[in-house]
Coordinates of C-alpha atoms in Angstrom, one line a residue:
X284 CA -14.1 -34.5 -31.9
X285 CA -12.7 -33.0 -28.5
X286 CA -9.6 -31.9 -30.6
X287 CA -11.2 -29.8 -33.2
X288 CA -13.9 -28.4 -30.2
X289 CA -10.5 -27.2 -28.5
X290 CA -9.1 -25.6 -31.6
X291 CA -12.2 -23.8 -32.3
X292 CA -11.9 -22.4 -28.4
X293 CA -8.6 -21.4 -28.9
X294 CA -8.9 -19.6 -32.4
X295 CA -11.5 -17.4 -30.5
X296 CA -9.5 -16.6 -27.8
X297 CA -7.0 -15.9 -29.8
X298 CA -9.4 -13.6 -32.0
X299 CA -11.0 -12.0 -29.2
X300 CA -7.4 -11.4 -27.2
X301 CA -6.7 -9.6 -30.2
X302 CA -9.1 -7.5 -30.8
X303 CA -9.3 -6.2 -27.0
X304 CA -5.5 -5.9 -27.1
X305 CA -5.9 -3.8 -30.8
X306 CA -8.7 -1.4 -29.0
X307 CA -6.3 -1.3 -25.7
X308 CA -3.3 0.4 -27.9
X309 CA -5.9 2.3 -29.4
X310 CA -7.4 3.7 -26.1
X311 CA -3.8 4.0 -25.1
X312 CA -3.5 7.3 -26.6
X313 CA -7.7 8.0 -26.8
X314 CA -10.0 8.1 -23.7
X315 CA -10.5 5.1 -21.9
X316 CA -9.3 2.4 -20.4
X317 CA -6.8 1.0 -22.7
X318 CA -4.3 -0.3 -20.3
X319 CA -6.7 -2.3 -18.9
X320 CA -8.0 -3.8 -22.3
X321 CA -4.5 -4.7 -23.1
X322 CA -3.8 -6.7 -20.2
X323 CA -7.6 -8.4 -20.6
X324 CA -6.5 -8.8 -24.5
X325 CA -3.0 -10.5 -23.3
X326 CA -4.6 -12.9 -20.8
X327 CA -6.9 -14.0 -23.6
X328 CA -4.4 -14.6 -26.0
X329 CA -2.0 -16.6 -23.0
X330 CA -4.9 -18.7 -22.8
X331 CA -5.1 -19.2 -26.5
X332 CA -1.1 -19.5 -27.1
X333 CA 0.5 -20.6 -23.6
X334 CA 4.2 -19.4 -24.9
X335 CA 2.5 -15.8 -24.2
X336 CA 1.6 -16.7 -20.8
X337 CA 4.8 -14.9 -19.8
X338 CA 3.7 -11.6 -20.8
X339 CA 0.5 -11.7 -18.3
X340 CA 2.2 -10.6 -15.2
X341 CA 4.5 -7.4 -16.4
X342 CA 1.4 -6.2 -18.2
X343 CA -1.0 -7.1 -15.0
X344 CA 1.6 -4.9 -13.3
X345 CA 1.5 -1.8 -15.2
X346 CA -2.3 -1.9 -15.5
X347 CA -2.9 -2.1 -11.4
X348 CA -0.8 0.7 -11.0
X349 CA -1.8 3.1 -13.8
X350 CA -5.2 1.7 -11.9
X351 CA -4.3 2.8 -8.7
X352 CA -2.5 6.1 -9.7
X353 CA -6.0 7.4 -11.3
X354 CA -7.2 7.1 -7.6
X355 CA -3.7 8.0 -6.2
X356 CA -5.2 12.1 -5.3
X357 CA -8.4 13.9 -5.1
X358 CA -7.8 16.2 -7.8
X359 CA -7.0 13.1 -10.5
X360 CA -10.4 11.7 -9.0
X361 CA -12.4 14.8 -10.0
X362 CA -11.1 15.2 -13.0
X363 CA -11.7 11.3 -13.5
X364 CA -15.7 12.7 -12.4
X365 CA -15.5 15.5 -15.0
X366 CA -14.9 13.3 -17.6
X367 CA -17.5 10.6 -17.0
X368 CA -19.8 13.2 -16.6
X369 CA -19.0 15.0 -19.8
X370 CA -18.8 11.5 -21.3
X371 CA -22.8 11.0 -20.0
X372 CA -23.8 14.7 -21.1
X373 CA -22.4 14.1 -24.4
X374 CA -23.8 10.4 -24.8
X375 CA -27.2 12.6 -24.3
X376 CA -26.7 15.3 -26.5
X377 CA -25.0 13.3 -29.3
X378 CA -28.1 10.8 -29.3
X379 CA -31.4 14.3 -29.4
X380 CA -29.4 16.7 -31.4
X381 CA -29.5 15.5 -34.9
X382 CA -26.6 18.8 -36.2
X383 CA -24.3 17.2 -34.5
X384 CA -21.9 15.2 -36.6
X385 CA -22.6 11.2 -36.6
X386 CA -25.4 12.1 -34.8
X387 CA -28.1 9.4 -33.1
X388 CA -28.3 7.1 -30.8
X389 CA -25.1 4.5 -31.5
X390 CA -22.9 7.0 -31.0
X391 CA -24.7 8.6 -28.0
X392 CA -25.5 5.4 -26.2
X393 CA -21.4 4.4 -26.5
X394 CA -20.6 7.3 -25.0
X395 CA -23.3 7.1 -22.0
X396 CA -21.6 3.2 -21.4
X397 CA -18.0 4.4 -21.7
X398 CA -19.2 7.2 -18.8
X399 CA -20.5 4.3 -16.7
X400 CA -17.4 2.2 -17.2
X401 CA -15.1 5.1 -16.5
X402 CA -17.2 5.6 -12.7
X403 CA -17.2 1.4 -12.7
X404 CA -13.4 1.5 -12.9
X405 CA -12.7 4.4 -10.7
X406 CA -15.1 2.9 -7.5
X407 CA -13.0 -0.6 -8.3
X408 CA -9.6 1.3 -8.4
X409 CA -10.7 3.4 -5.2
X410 CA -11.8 0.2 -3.4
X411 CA -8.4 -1.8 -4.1
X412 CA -6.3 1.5 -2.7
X413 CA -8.6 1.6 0.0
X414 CA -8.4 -2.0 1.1
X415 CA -4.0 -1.8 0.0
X416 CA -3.4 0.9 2.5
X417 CA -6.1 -0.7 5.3
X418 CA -3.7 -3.4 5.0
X419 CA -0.6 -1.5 5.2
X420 CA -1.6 0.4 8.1
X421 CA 0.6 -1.5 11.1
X422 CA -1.4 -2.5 13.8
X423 CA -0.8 -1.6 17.7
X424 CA 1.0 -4.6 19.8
X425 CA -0.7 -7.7 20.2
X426 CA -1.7 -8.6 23.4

């Protein structure tokens, strides 16, 4: 009985990790955070097939620092602003105007939570720089 219970858990972290890891290539090349999916989508399927597990860490690697380089200036963090705002204005407009194409409130309410996950991942981002370079800082002597 424990045996098939585990098999079940793996096959749906297997399918999950997949289909986070699918919409992370996707949002590679759309807006969003597809880096960030992928590496989510690789951990799950490390935990699913272990002979993965070595994929985790070069992945992790890439996504903290494309993570960190969205917060690396003010000018990529305003335009990072810009966008979740636009992504919440649209979310609004795309969910009362019914001429808009694919009009109502799906498509306007994914928008308003990809705006909110956008500022969620930029304040995360900021705070990890923030606390990396409070720790690089060198301190005066010791006394």
């Amino acid at each position: 009985m424990a045996r098939g219970v585990e098999s079940i858990r793996r096959t749906a972290l297997g399918v999950l990790g997949a289909v986070l890891l699918l919409i992370g290539v996707a949002l590679l090349v759309l807006p969003g955070p597809g880096l960030l999916l992928v590496f989510a989508g690789v951990v799950l399927l490390a935990r699913a097939v272990p002979a993965l597990d070595r994929f985790v860490a070069p992945v992790r690697g890439r996504a903290m620092r494309a993570a960190e380089e969205s917060v690396s200036s003010r000018w990529r963090i305003a335009g990072s602003v810009l966008v979740g705002l636009f992504l919440l204005g649209a979310g609004v407009v795309w969910g009362l105007v019914p001429e808009v194409p694919y009009s109502g409130w799906a498509t306007g309410a994914s928008l308003i939570v990809s705006g909110f996950v956008l500022f969620a991942l930029l304040g995360c981002s900021r705070r990890r720089v923030l606390a990396a370079r409070r720790d690089e800082v060198p301190q005066g002597p010791v006394r």
